[in-house]
JSON list of C-alpha atoms in Angstrom, two decimals:
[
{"chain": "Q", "resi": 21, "resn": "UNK", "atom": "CA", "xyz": [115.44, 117.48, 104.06]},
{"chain": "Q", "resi": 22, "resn": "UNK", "atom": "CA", "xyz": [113.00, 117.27, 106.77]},
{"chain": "Q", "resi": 23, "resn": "UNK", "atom": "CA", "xyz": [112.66, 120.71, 106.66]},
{"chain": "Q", "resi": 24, "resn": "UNK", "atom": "CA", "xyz": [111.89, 121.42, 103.30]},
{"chain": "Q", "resi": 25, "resn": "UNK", "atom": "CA", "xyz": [109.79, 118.72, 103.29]},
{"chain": "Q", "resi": 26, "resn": "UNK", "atom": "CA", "xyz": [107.47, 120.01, 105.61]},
{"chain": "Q", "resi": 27, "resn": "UNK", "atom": "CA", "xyz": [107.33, 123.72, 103.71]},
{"chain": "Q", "resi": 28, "resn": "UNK", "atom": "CA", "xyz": [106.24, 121.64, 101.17]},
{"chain": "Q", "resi": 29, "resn": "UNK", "atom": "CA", "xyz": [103.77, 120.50, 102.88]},
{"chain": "Q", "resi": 30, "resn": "UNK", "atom": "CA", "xyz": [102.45, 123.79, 103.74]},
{"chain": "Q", "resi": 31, "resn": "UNK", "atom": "CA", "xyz": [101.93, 124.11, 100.01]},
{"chain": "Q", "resi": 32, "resn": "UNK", "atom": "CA", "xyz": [99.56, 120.81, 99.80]},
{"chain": "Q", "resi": 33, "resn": "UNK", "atom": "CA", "xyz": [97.55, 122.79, 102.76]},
{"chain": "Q", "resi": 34, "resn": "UNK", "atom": "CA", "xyz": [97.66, 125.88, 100.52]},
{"chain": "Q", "resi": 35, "resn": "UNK", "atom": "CA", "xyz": [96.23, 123.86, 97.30]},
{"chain": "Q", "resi": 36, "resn": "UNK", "atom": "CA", "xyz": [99.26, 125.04, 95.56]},
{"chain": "Q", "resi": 37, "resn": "UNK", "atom": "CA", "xyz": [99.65, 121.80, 93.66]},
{"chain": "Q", "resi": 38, "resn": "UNK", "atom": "CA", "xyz": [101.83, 122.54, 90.92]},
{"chain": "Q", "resi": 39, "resn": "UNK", "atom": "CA", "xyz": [104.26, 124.47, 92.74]},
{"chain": "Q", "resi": 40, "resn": "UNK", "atom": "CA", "xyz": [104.21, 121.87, 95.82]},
{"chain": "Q", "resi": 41, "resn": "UNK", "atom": "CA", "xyz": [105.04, 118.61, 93.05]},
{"chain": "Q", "resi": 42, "resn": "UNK", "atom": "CA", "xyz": [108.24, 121.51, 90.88]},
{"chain": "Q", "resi": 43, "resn": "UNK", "atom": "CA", "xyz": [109.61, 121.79, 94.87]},
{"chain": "Q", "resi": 44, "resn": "UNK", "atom": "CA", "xyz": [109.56, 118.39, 95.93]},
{"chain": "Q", "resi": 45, "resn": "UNK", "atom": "CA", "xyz": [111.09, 117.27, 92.88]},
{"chain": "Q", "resi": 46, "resn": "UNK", "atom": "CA", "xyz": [113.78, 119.79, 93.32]},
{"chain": "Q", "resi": 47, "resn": "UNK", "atom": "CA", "xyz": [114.28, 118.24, 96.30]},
{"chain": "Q", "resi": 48, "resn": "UNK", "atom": "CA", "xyz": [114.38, 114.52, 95.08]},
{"chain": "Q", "resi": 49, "resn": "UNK", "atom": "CA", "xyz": [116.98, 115.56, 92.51]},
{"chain": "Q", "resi": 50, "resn": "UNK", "atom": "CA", "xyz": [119.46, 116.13, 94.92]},
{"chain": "Q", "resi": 51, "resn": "UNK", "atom": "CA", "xyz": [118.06, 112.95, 97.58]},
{"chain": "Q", "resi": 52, "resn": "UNK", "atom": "CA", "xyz": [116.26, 110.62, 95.21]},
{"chain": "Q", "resi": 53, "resn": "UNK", "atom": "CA", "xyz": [115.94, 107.79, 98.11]},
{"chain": "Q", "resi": 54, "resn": "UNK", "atom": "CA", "xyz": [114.79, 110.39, 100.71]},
{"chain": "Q", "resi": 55, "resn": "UNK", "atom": "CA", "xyz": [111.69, 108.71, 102.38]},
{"chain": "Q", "resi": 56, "resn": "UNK", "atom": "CA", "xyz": [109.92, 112.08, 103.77]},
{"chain": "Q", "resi": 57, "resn": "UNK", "atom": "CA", "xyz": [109.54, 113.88, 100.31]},
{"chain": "Q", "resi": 58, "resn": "UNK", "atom": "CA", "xyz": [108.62, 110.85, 98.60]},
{"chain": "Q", "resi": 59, "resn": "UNK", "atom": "CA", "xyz": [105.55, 110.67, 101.08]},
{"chain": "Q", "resi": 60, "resn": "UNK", "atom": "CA", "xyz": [105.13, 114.39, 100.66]},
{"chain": "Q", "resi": 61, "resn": "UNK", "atom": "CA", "xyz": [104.94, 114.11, 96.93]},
{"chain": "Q", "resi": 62, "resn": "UNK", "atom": "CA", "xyz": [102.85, 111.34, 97.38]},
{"chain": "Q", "resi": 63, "resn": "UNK", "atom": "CA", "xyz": [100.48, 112.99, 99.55]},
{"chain": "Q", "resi": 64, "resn": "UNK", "atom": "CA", "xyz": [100.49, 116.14, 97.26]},
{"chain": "Q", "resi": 65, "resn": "UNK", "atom": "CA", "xyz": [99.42, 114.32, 94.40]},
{"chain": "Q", "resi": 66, "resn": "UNK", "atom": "CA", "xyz": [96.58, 112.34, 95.99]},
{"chain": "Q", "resi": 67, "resn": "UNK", "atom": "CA", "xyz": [95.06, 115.20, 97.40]},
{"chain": "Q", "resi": 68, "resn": "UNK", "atom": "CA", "xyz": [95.56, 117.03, 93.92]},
{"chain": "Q", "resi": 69, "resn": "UNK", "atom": "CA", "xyz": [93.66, 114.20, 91.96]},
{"chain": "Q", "resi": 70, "resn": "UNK", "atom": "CA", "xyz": [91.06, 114.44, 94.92]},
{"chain": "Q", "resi": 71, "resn": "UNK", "atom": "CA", "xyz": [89.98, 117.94, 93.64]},
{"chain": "Q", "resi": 72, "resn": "UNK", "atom": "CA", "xyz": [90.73, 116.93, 89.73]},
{"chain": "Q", "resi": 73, "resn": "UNK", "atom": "CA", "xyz": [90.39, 113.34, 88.75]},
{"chain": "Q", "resi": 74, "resn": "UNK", "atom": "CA", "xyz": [92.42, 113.50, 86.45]},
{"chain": "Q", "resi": 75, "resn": "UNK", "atom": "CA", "xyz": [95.46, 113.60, 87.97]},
{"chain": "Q", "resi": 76, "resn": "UNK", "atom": "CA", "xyz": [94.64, 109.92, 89.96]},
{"chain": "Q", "resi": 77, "resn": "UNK", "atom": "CA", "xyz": [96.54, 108.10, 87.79]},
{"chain": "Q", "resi": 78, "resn": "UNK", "atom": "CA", "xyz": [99.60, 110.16, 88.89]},
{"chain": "Q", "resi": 79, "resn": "UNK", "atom": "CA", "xyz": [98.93, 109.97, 92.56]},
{"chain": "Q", "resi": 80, "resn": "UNK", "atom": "CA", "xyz": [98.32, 105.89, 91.97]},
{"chain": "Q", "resi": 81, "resn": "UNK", "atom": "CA", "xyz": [101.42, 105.06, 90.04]},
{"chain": "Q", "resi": 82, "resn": "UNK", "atom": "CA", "xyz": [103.92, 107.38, 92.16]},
{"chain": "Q", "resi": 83, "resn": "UNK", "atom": "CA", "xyz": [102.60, 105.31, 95.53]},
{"chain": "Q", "resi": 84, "resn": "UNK", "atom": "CA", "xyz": [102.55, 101.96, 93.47]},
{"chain": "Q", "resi": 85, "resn": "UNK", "atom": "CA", "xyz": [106.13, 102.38, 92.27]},
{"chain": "Q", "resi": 86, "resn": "UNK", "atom": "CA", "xyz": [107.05, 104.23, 96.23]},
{"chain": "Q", "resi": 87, "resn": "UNK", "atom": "CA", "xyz": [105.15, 100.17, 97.74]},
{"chain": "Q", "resi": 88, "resn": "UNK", "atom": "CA", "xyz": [106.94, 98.16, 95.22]},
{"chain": "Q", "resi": 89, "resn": "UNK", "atom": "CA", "xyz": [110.79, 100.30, 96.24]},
{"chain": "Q", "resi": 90, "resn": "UNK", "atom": "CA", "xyz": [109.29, 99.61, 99.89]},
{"chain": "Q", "resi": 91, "resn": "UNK", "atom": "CA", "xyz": [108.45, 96.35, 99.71]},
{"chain": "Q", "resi": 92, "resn": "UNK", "atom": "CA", "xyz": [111.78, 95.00, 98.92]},
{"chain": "Q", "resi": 93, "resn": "UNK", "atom": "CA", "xyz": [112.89, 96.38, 102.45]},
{"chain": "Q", "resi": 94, "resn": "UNK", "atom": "CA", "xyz": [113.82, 93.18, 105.00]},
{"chain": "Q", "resi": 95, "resn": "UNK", "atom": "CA", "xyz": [111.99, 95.60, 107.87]},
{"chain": "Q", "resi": 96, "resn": "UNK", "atom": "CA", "xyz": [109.22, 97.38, 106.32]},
{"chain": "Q", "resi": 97, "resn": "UNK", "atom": "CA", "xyz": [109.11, 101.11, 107.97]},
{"chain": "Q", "resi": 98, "resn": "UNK", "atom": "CA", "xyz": [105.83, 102.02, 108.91]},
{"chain": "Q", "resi": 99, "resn": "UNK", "atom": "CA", "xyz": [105.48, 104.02, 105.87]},
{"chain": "Q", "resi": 100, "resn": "UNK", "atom": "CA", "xyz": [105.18, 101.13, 104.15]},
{"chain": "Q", "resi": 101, "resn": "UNK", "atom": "CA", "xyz": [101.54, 100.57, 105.51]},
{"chain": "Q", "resi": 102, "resn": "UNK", "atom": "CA", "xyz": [100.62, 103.85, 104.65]},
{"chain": "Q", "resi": 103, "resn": "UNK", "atom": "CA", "xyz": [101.59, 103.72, 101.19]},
{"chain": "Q", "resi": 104, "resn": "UNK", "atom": "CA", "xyz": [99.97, 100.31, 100.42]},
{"chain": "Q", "resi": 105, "resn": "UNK", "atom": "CA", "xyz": [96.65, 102.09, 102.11]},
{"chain": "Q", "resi": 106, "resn": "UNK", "atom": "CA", "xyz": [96.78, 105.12, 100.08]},
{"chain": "Q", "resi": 107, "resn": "UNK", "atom": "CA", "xyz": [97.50, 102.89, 96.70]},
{"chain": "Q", "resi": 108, "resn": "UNK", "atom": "CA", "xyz": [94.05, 101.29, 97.60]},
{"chain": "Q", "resi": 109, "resn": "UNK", "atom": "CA", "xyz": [92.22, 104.55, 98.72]},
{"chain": "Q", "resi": 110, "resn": "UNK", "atom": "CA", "xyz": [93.13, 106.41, 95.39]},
{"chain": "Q", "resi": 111, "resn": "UNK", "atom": "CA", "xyz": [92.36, 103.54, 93.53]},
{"chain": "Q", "resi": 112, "resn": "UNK", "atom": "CA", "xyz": [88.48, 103.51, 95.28]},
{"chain": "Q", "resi": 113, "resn": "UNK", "atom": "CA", "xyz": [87.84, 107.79, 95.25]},
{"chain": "Q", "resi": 114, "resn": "UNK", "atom": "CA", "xyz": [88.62, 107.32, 91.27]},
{"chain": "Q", "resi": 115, "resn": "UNK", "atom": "CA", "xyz": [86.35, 104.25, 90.84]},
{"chain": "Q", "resi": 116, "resn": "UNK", "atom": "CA", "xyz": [84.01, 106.42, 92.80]},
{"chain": "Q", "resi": 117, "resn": "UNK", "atom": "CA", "xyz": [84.36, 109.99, 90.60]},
{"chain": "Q", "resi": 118, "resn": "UNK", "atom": "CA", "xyz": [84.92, 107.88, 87.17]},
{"chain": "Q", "resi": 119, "resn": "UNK", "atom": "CA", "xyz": [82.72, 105.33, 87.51]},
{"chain": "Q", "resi": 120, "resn": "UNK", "atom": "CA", "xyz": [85.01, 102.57, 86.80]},
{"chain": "Q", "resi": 121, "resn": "UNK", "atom": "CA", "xyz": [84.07, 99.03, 88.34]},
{"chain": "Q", "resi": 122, "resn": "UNK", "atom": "CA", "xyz": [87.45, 97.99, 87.52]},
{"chain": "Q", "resi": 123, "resn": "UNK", "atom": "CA", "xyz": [89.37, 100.33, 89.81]},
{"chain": "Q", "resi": 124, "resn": "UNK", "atom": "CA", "xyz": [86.94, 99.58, 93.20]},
{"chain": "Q", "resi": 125, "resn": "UNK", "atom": "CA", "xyz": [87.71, 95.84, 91.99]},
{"chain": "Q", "resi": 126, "resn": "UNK", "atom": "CA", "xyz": [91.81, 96.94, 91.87]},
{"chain": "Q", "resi": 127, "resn": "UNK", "atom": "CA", "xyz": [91.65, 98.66, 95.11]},
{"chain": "Q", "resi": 128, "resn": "UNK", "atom": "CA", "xyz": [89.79, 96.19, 97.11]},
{"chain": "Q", "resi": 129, "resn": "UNK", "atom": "CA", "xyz": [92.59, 93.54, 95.78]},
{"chain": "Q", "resi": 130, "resn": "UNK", "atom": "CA", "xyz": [95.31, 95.97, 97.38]},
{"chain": "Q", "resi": 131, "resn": "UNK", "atom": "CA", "xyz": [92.88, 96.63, 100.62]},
{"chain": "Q", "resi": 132, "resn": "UNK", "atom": "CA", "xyz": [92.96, 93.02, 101.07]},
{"chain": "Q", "resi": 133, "resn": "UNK", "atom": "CA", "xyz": [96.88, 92.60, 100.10]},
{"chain": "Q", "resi": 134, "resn": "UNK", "atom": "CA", "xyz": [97.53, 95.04, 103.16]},
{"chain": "Q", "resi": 135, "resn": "UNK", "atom": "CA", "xyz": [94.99, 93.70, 105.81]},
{"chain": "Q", "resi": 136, "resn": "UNK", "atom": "CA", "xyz": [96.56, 90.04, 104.82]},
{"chain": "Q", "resi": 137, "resn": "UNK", "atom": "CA", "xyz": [100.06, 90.98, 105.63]},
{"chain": "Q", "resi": 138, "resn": "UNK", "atom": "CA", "xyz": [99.36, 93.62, 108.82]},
{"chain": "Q", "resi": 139, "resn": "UNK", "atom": "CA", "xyz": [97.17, 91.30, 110.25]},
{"chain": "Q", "resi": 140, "resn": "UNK", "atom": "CA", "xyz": [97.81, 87.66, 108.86]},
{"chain": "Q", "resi": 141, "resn": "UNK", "atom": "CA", "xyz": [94.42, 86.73, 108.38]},
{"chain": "Q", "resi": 142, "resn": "UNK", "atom": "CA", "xyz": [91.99, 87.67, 105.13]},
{"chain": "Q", "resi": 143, "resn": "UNK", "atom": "CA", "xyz": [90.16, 90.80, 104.95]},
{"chain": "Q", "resi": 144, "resn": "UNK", "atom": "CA", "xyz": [86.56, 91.06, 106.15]},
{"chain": "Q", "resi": 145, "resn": "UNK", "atom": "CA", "xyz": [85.42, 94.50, 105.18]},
{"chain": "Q", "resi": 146, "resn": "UNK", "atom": "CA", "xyz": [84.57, 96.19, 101.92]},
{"chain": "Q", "resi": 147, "resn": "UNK", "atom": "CA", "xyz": [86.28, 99.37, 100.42]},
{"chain": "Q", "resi": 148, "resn": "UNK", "atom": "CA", "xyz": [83.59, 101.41, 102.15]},
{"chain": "Q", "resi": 149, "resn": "UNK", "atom": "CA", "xyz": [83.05, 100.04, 105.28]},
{"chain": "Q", "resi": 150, "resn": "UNK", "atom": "CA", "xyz": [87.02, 100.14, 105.84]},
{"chain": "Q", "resi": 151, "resn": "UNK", "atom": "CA", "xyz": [87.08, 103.91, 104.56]},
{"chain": "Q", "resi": 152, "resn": "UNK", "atom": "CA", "xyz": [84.70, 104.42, 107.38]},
{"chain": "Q", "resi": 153, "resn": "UNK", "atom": "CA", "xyz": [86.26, 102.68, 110.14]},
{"chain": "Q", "resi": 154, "resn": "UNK", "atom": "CA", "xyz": [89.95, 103.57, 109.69]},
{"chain": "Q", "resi": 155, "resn": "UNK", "atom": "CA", "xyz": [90.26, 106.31, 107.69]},
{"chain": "Q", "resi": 156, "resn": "UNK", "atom": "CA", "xyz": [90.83, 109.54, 109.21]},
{"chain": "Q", "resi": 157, "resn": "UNK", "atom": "CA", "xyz": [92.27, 113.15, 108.53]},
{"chain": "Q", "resi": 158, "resn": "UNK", "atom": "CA", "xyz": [95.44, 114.03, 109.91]},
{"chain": "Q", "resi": 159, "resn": "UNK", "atom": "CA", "xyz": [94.90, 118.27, 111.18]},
{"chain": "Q", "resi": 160, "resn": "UNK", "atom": "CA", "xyz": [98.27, 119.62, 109.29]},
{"chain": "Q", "resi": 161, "resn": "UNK", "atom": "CA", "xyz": [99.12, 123.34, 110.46]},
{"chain": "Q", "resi": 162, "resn": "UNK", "atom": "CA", "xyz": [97.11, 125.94, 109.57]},
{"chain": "Q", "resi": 163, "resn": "UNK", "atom": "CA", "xyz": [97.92, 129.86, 109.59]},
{"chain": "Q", "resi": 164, "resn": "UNK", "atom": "CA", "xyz": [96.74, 131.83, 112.16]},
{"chain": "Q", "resi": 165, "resn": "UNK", "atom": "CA", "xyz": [96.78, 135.58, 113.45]},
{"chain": "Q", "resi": 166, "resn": "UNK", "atom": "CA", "xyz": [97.73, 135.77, 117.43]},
{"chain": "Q", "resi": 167, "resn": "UNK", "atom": "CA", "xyz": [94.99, 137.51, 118.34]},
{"chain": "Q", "resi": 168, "resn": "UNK", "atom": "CA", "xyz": [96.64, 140.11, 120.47]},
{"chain": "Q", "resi": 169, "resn": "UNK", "atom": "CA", "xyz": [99.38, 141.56, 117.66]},
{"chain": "Q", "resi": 170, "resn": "UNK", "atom": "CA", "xyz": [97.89, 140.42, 114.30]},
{"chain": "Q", "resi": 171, "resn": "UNK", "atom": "CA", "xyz": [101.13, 138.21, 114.46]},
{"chain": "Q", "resi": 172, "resn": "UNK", "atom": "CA", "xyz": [100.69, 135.75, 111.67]},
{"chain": "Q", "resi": 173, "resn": "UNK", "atom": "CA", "xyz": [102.32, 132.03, 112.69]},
{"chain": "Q", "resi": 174, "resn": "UNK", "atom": "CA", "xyz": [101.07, 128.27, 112.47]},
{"chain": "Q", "resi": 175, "resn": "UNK", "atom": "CA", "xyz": [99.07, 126.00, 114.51]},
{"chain": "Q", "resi": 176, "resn": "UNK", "atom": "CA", "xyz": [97.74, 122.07, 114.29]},
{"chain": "Q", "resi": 177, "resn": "UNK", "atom": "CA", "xyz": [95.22, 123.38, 116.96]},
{"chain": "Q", "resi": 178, "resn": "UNK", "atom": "CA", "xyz": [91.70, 121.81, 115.48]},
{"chain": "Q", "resi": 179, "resn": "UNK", "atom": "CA", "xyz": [89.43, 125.04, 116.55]},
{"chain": "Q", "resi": 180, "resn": "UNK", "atom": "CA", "xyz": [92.01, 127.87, 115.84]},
{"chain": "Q", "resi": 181, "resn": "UNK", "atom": "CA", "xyz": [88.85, 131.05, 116.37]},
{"chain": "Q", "resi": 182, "resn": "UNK", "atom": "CA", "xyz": [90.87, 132.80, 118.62]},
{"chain": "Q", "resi": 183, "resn": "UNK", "atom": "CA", "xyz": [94.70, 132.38, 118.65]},
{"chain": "Q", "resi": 184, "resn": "UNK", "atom": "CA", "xyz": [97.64, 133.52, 120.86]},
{"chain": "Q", "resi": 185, "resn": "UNK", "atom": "CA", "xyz": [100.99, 132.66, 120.73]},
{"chain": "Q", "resi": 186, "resn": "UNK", "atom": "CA", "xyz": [103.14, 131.14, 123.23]},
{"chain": "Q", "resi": 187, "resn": "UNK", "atom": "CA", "xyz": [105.35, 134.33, 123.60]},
{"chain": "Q", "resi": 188, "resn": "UNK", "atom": "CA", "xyz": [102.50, 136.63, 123.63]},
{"chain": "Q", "resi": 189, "resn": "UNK", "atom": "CA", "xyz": [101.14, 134.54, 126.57]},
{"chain": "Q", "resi": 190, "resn": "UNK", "atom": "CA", "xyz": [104.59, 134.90, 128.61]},
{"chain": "Q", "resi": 191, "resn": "UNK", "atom": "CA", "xyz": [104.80, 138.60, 128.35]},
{"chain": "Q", "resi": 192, "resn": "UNK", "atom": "CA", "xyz": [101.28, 139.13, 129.62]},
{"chain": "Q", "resi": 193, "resn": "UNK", "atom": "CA", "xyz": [101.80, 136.82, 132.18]},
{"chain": "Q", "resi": 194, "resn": "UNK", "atom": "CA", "xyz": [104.99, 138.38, 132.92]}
]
């Protein structure tokens, strides 16, 4: 599962949407409860509706329904944090490319949900200024060429200019 997720993954990094959401729910067919591709779907969908709006309500109402199957759990798995966040964050980048008052005023209710049960005390901060103090992109693999064969392969490395793989290294070294 693990596995596959992460291929599928590889198509999110690829933009290849539509064939990233048919494979991960392939995947969910045969482990509907499975926790990775549920956050990979998730993930695919929000960056999706990040480069066409209208697929927001999508990305929304899959992490909505993934917090409410979540929040039922005794012991929350970290997960659980992320997919509250992300309910809030696509809720906010729609109100921002639509327009819509309503959604900032939906997603600030869920920001302030989250910060109330992480932290146990009220939230302080707007939708912005939290979007600029906590959020953050995580660097997913991207392909590469070892620059000594042409040898195409994956790295997470952030400046990836000139690349060599670990192999190549040992047999010059020797």
């Amino acid at each position: 599962i693990r596995v596959r997720a992460q291929l599928i993954e590889l198509l999110r990094k690829k933009n290849e949407y539509a064939e990233g959401i048919k494979q991960v729910d392939l995947l969910l067919d045969k482990v509907p409860n499975a926790l990775e591709p549920l956050m990979t779907k998730g993930r695919l969908l929000q960056d999706w509706a990040e480069k066409d709006p209208s697929k927001f309500p999508l990305a929304v109402n899959h992490w909505s329904t993934l917090r409410q199957k979540l929040e039922t759990m005794r012991k929350k798995p970290t997960e659980y944090y992320e997919v509250s966040y992300n309910v809030a964050l696509c809720l906010f980048l729609e109100s921002q490319k639509s327009g819509d008052p309503q959604k900032a005023i939906d997603a600030q209710k869920v920001l302030n949900k989250v910060i109330r049960q992480i932290a146990g005390f009220d939230n302080t901060l707007s939708l912005e200024d939290f979007k600029q103090k906590f959020a953050y992109d995580i660097n997913l693999p991207v392909e590469v060429n070892d620059s000594t064969t042409g040898e195409s392969t994956w790295t997470s490395t952030i400046n990836a200019g000139k690349y060599i793989t670990l192999g190549n290294v040992k047999k010059r070294i020797g």
